[in-house]
XYZ file of N, CA, C and O in Angstrom:
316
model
N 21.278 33.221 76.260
C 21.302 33.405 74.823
C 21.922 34.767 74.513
O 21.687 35.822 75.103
N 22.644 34.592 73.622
C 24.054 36.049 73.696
C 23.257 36.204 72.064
O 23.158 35.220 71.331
N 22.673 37.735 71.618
C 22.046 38.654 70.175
C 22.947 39.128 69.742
O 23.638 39.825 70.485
N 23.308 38.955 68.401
C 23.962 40.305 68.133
C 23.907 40.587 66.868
O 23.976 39.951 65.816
N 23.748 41.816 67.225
C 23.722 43.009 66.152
C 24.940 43.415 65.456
O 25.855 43.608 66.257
N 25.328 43.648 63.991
C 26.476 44.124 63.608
C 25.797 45.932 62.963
O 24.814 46.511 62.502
N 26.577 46.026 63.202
C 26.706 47.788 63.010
C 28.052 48.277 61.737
O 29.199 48.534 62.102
N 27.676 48.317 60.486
C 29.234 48.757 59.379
C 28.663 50.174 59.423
O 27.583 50.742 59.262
N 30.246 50.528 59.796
C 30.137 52.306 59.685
C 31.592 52.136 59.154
O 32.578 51.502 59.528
N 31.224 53.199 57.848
C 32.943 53.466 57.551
C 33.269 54.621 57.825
O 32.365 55.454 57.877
N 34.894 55.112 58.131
C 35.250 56.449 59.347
C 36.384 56.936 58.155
O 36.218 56.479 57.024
N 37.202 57.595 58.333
C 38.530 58.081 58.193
C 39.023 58.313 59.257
O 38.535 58.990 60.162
N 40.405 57.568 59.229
C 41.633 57.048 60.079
C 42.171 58.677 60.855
O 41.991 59.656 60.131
N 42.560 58.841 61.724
C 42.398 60.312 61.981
C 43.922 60.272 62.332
O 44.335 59.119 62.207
N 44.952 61.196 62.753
C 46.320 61.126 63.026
C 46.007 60.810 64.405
O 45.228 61.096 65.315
N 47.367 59.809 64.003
C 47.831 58.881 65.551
C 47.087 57.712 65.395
O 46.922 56.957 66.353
N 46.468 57.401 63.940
C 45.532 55.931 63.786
C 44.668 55.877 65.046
O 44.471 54.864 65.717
N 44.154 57.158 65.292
C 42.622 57.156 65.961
C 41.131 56.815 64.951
O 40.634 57.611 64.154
N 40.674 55.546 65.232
C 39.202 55.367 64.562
C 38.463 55.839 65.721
O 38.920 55.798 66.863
N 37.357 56.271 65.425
C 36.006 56.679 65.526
C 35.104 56.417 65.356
O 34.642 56.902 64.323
N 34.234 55.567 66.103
C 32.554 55.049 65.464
C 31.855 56.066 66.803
O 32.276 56.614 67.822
N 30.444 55.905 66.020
C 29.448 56.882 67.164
C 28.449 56.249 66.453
O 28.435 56.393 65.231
N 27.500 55.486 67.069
C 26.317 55.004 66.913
C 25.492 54.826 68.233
O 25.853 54.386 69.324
N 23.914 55.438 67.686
C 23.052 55.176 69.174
C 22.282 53.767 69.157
O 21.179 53.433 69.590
N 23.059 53.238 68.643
C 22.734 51.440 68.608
C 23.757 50.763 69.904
O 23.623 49.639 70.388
N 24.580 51.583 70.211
C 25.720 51.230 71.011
C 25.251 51.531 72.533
O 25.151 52.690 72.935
N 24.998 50.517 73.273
C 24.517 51.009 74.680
C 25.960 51.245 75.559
O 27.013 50.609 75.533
N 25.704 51.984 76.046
C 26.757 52.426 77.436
C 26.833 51.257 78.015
O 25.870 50.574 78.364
N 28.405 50.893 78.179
C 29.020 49.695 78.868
C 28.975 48.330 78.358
O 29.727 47.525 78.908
N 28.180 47.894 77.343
C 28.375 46.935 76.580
C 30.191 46.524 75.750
O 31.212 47.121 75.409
N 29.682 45.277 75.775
C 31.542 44.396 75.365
C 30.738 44.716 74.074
O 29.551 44.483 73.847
N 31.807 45.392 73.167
C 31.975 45.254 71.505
C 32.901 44.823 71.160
O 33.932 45.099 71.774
N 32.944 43.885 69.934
C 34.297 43.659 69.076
C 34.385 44.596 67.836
O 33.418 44.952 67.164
N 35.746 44.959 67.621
C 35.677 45.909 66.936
C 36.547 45.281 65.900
O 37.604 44.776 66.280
N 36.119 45.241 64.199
C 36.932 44.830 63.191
C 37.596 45.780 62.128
O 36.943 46.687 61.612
N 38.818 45.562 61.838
C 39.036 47.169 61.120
C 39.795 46.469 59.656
O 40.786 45.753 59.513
N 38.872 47.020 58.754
C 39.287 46.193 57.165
C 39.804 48.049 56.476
O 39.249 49.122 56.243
N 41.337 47.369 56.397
C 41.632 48.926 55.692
C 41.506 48.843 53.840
O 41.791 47.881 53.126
N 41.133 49.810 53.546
C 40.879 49.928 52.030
C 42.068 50.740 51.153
O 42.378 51.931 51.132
N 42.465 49.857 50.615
C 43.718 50.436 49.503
C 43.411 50.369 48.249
O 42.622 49.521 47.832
N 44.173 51.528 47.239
C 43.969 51.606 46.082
C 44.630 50.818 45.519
O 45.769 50.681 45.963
N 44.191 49.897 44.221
C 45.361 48.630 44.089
C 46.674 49.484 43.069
O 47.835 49.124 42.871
N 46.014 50.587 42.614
C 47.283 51.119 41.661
C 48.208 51.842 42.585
O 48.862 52.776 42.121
N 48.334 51.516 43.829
C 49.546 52.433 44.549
C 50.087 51.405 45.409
O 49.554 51.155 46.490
N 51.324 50.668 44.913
C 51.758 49.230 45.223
C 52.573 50.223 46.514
O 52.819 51.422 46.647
N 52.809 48.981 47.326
C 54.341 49.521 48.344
C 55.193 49.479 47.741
O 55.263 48.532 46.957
N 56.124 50.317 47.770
C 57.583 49.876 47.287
C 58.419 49.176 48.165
O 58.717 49.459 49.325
N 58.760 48.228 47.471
C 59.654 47.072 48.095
C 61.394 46.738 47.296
O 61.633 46.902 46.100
N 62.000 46.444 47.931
C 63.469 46.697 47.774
C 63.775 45.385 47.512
O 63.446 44.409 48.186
N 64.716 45.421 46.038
C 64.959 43.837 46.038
C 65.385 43.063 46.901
O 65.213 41.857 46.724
N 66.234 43.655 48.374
C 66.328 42.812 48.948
C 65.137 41.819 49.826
O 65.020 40.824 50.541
N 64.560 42.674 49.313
C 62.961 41.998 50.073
C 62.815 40.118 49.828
O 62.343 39.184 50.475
N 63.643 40.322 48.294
C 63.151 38.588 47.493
C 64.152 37.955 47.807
O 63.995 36.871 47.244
N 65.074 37.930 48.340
C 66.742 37.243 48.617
C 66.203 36.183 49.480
O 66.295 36.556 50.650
N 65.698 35.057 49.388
C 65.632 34.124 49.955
C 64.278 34.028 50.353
O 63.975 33.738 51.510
N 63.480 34.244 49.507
C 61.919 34.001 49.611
C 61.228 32.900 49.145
O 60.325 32.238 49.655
N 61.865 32.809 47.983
C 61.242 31.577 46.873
C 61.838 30.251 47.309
O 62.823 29.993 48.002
N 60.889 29.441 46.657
C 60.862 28.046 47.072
C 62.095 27.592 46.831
O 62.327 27.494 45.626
N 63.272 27.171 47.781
C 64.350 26.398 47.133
C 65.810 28.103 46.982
O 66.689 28.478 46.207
N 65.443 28.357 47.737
C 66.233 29.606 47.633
C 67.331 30.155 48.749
O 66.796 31.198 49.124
N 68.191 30.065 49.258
C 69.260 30.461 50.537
C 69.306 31.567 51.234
O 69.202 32.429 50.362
N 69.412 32.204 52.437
C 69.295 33.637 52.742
C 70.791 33.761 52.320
O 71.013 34.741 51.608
N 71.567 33.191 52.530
C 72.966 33.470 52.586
C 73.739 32.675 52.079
O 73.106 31.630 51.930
N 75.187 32.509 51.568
C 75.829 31.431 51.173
C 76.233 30.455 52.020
O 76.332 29.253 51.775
N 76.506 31.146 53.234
C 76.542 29.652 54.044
C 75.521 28.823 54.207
O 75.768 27.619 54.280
N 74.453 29.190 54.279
C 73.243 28.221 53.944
C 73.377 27.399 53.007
O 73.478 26.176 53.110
N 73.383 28.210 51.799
C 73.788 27.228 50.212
C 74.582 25.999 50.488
O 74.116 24.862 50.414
N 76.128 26.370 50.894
C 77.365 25.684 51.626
C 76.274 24.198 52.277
O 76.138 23.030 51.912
N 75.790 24.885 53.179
C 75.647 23.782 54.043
C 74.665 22.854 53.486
O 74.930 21.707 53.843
N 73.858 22.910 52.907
C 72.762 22.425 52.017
C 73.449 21.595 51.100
O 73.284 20.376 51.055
N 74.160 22.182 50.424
C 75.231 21.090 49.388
C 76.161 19.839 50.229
O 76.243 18.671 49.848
N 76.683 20.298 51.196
C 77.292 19.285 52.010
C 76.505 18.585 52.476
O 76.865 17.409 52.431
N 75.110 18.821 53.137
C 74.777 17.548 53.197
C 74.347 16.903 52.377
O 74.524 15.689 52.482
N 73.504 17.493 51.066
C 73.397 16.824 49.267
C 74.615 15.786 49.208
O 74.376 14.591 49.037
N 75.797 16.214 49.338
C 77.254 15.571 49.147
C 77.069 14.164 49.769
O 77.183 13.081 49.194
N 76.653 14.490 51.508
C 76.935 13.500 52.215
C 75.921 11.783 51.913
O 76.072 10.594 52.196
N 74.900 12.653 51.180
C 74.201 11.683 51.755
C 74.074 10.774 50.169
O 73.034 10.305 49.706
N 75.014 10.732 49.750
C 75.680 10.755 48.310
C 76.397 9.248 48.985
O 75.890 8.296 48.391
N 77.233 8.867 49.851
C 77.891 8.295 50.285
C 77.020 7.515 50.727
O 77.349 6.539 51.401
């Protein structure tokens, strides 16, 4: 029969994305899984570059030869 205990400790991310937990709930040599939920402010979006949307949306081409080829077979199957 496998117990387990969950342990939430929240840390700050340290340079070089070193986390840090220290708890004496934690025995020496025990298997832990470790889950890491990062917290963002929603008013500080990423900036993203329109090319980001060029062929994202439903029904949309990365490139014109794509388009091209998509229509030719539309064409073909016309026949």
């Amino acid at each position: 029969m496998v117990i387990v205990n969950t342990i939430r400790e929240k840390t700050i991310v340290k340079p070089g994305g070193v986390v840090e937990i220290r708890s004496g709930e934690l025995p020496v040599g025990v298997t832990v899984e470790v889950t890491i939920v990062v917290e963002r402010d929603n008013t500080q979006s990423v900036p993203r570059s329109l090319i980001n949307f060029i062929g994202s949306a439903k029904g949309c081409f990365l490139s014109p030869r794509e388009a091209d080829e998509f229509i030719r077979g539309e064409r073909d199957a016309w026949d």
